[in-house]
Amino acid sequence: MAHLSLKVNGKAHAVDVDPECPLLYVLRDDAGLNNPRFGCGLGQCGACTVLVNGLPTRSCVLPVSRAAGKDIVTLEGLGTPENPHPVQKAFIEEQAFQCGYCLNGWVLAAKALLDKHPHPTDEQMKGAFEGLVCRCGSHVQIAAAVRRAAGMKRSA
Amino acid sequence: MTHTSRRAFFKASGGLLIGFSLSDSGILPRLVAADTVVTPAPGRLDAWMRIGKDESIRVFTGKVDIGMGVQTALIQVVAEELDVAPGRVQLTMGDTAATPDQGGVGGSTSISAGAKPLRNAAATARYLLLQMASDKLGTPNEQLQVKNGIVSASHDASKSVSYGALAGGYGMTEALRVSGGGFALNVEGKGKPKEPASYTVVGQSLPRVDLPPKILGRAT
């Protein structure tokens, strides 16, 4: 067990955990931050995504010790109900999701994509969303939401 | 407690086969919960909705929303029958201690079958509220109209009373006729639902009420 300090959404969280424990479990079970979800435990579905120093990261395969001292952002850290992040606003306006289990990964990945490529090409979108899974099949609406957030036409 | 892997456990026990049919699975949870949780009996109006003195409108359904948007749709159904803004309807879903047992969700039946008792209960609530308003305002039913949960005389807007003022102390204990069970559960009462041709809320494409909290990472 190790005493670690995690900086999540600008706030410090002191935890006492096995340094090899995946960040996902520490965030959910020790810090009570439930936005990242367990989907596969293999880093292959993206439900566990958090931003670590701005980069989308699969928290289910990242040892918590590797996240200490870095800037971690979860979904609720992007914006508030009174002041949503433009990406969140676009997804709400497009009514993009169905069950919502996967949405954590898509919204964070979209935010990181648009930070890097404000008007992404189809190829750039494909690259950003590689490794994200939506079993409800909301991909068309998700893509429309990303383009909406970018101020682009809703469909290619 | 010794730690053992699931694989080792099954190997040691020589394999393990657990099977129960879908019909049994309806019984098992009930046996377990029998002495701890009492699911509301559907034969009373207040099992389906309650209107508070504070004008709150709380509705109860056994259905749950797993992404098909039925939370929003059922709110529209009730808002239509009650003549209130959809935003005022608070829907409690799938709580075994607080909502009637409507089976589960599946087969695209949550509206075609699951909305029926809500629609009828809301229509009955509106009927009763109009009766109470008629008594209170000294105005016959035919001369009353409802807008946004306020009942008023059609020819004299100053003669008005709100749902909360009418129902708040009443408790809405009106008995309802129960038929069917599970997915087919229905209730009927004195109120008759509106004709679809008159709909102003049902049939509109409203944004889902559950998406913003989820997308903002604040859903509970």
Short mmCIF file of N, CA, C and O in Angstrom, two decimals, chain A residues 35 75-76 79-81 84 88 91-92 95-100 103 107, chain B residues 65-68 206-219:
data_model
loop_
_atom_site.label_atom_id
_atom_site.label_comp_id
_atom_site.label_asym_id
_atom_site.label_seq_id
_atom_site.Cartn_x
_atom_site.Cartn_y
_atom_site.Cartn_z
N ASN A 35 -17.40 8.74 -12.89
CA ASN A 35 -17.60 8.94 -14.33
C ASN A 35 -16.94 7.86 -15.19
O ASN A 35 -17.56 7.34 -16.10
N LEU A 75 -15.13 13.31 -16.69
CA LEU A 75 -16.22 13.94 -17.45
C LEU A 75 -16.83 15.13 -16.72
O LEU A 75 -17.07 16.18 -17.33
N GLU A 76 -17.04 15.00 -15.41
CA GLU A 76 -17.71 16.10 -14.70
C GLU A 76 -16.81 17.31 -14.55
O GLU A 76 -17.28 18.40 -14.23
N GLY A 79 -17.26 20.60 -17.41
CA GLY A 79 -18.18 21.73 -17.32
C GLY A 79 -19.23 21.49 -16.26
O GLY A 79 -19.26 20.43 -15.64
N THR A 80 -20.08 22.47 -16.05
CA THR A 80 -21.14 22.37 -15.05
C THR A 80 -22.50 22.47 -15.75
O THR A 80 -22.56 22.90 -16.90
N PRO A 81 -23.59 22.10 -15.06
CA PRO A 81 -24.91 22.28 -15.66
C PRO A 81 -25.17 23.73 -16.07
O PRO A 81 -25.79 24.00 -17.10
N PRO A 84 -21.88 24.35 -19.30
CA PRO A 84 -21.35 23.11 -19.88
C PRO A 84 -20.22 23.40 -20.86
O PRO A 84 -20.17 24.47 -21.47
N GLN A 88 -19.91 19.14 -24.50
CA GLN A 88 -21.06 18.58 -23.80
C GLN A 88 -22.35 19.17 -24.35
O GLN A 88 -23.35 18.47 -24.56
N PHE A 91 -23.28 17.53 -27.64
CA PHE A 91 -23.82 16.18 -27.51
C PHE A 91 -25.25 16.22 -26.98
O PHE A 91 -26.10 15.42 -27.38
N ILE A 92 -25.53 17.15 -26.06
CA ILE A 92 -26.90 17.28 -25.53
C ILE A 92 -27.84 17.74 -26.65
O ILE A 92 -28.93 17.20 -26.83
N GLN A 95 -28.69 15.06 -28.93
CA GLN A 95 -29.33 13.90 -28.28
C GLN A 95 -28.59 12.62 -28.72
O GLN A 95 -29.21 11.63 -29.12
N ALA A 96 -27.27 12.65 -28.62
CA ALA A 96 -26.44 11.68 -29.31
C ALA A 96 -26.48 10.27 -28.74
O ALA A 96 -26.25 9.33 -29.46
N PHE A 97 -26.77 10.07 -27.46
CA PHE A 97 -26.58 8.75 -26.87
C PHE A 97 -27.89 8.06 -26.56
O PHE A 97 -28.93 8.70 -26.45
N GLN A 98 -27.83 6.75 -26.40
CA GLN A 98 -29.02 5.97 -26.03
C GLN A 98 -28.90 5.52 -24.58
O GLN A 98 -29.39 6.21 -23.69
N CYS A 99 -28.24 4.44 -24.28
CA CYS A 99 -28.16 4.01 -22.88
C CYS A 99 -27.17 4.86 -22.10
O CYS A 99 -27.31 5.04 -20.90
N GLY A 100 -26.16 5.38 -22.79
CA GLY A 100 -25.21 6.28 -22.15
C GLY A 100 -24.03 5.62 -21.47
O GLY A 100 -23.18 6.31 -20.91
N LEU A 103 -20.71 6.82 -23.02
CA LEU A 103 -20.56 8.21 -23.40
C LEU A 103 -19.35 8.90 -22.80
O LEU A 103 -18.77 9.81 -23.38
N VAL A 107 -17.13 11.52 -25.15
CA VAL A 107 -17.13 12.96 -24.88
C VAL A 107 -15.71 13.45 -24.58
O VAL A 107 -15.27 14.48 -25.09
N ASP B 65 -35.87 3.28 -17.64
CA ASP B 65 -35.36 3.77 -18.92
C ASP B 65 -33.93 3.26 -19.08
O ASP B 65 -33.05 3.66 -18.32
N ILE B 66 -33.71 2.35 -20.02
CA ILE B 66 -32.35 1.85 -20.23
C ILE B 66 -31.76 2.42 -21.52
O ILE B 66 -30.84 1.85 -22.09
N GLY B 67 -32.28 3.57 -21.95
CA GLY B 67 -31.68 4.24 -23.09
C GLY B 67 -32.66 4.45 -24.23
O GLY B 67 -32.32 5.09 -25.22
N MET B 68 -33.88 3.93 -24.09
CA MET B 68 -34.85 4.11 -25.16
C MET B 68 -35.64 5.41 -25.02
O MET B 68 -36.46 5.72 -25.85
N LEU B 206 -39.51 15.90 -27.62
CA LEU B 206 -38.87 16.64 -26.54
C LEU B 206 -37.47 16.10 -26.29
O LEU B 206 -37.24 14.90 -26.42
N PRO B 207 -36.54 16.95 -25.90
CA PRO B 207 -35.22 16.44 -25.53
C PRO B 207 -35.34 15.51 -24.32
O PRO B 207 -36.16 15.74 -23.44
N ARG B 208 -34.54 14.46 -24.29
CA ARG B 208 -34.59 13.52 -23.18
C ARG B 208 -34.14 14.20 -21.89
O ARG B 208 -33.10 14.87 -21.85
N VAL B 209 -34.89 13.97 -20.82
CA VAL B 209 -34.58 14.64 -19.55
C VAL B 209 -33.36 14.02 -18.87
O VAL B 209 -32.72 14.65 -18.04
N ASP B 210 -33.01 12.78 -19.23
CA ASP B 210 -31.92 12.10 -18.53
C ASP B 210 -30.56 12.30 -19.20
O ASP B 210 -29.53 12.00 -18.60
N LEU B 211 -30.54 12.82 -20.43
CA LEU B 211 -29.24 12.94 -21.12
C LEU B 211 -28.34 14.03 -20.53
O LEU B 211 -27.14 13.79 -20.35
N PRO B 212 -28.85 15.23 -20.24
CA PRO B 212 -27.92 16.24 -19.71
C PRO B 212 -27.17 15.81 -18.45
O PRO B 212 -25.93 15.94 -18.43
N PRO B 213 -27.82 15.25 -17.43
CA PRO B 213 -27.01 14.83 -16.27
C PRO B 213 -25.96 13.79 -16.64
O PRO B 213 -24.85 13.81 -16.10
N LYS B 214 -26.30 12.88 -17.56
CA LYS B 214 -25.33 11.85 -17.93
C LYS B 214 -24.15 12.46 -18.68
O LYS B 214 -22.99 12.13 -18.40
N ILE B 215 -24.43 13.36 -19.64
CA ILE B 215 -23.36 13.93 -20.44
C ILE B 215 -22.52 14.90 -19.62
O ILE B 215 -21.33 15.11 -19.89
N LEU B 216 -23.11 15.47 -18.57
CA LEU B 216 -22.37 16.35 -17.67
C LEU B 216 -21.68 15.57 -16.56
O LEU B 216 -21.03 16.14 -15.69
N GLY B 217 -21.81 14.24 -16.60
CA GLY B 217 -21.12 13.41 -15.62
C GLY B 217 -21.69 13.51 -14.23
O GLY B 217 -21.01 13.24 -13.24
N ARG B 218 -22.98 13.92 -14.14
CA ARG B 218 -23.57 14.14 -12.82
C ARG B 218 -24.79 13.26 -12.57
O ARG B 218 -25.55 13.49 -11.66
N ALA B 219 -24.98 12.24 -13.38
CA ALA B 219 -26.13 11.37 -13.18
C ALA B 219 -25.91 10.51 -11.95
O ALA B 219 -24.81 10.05 -11.70
#
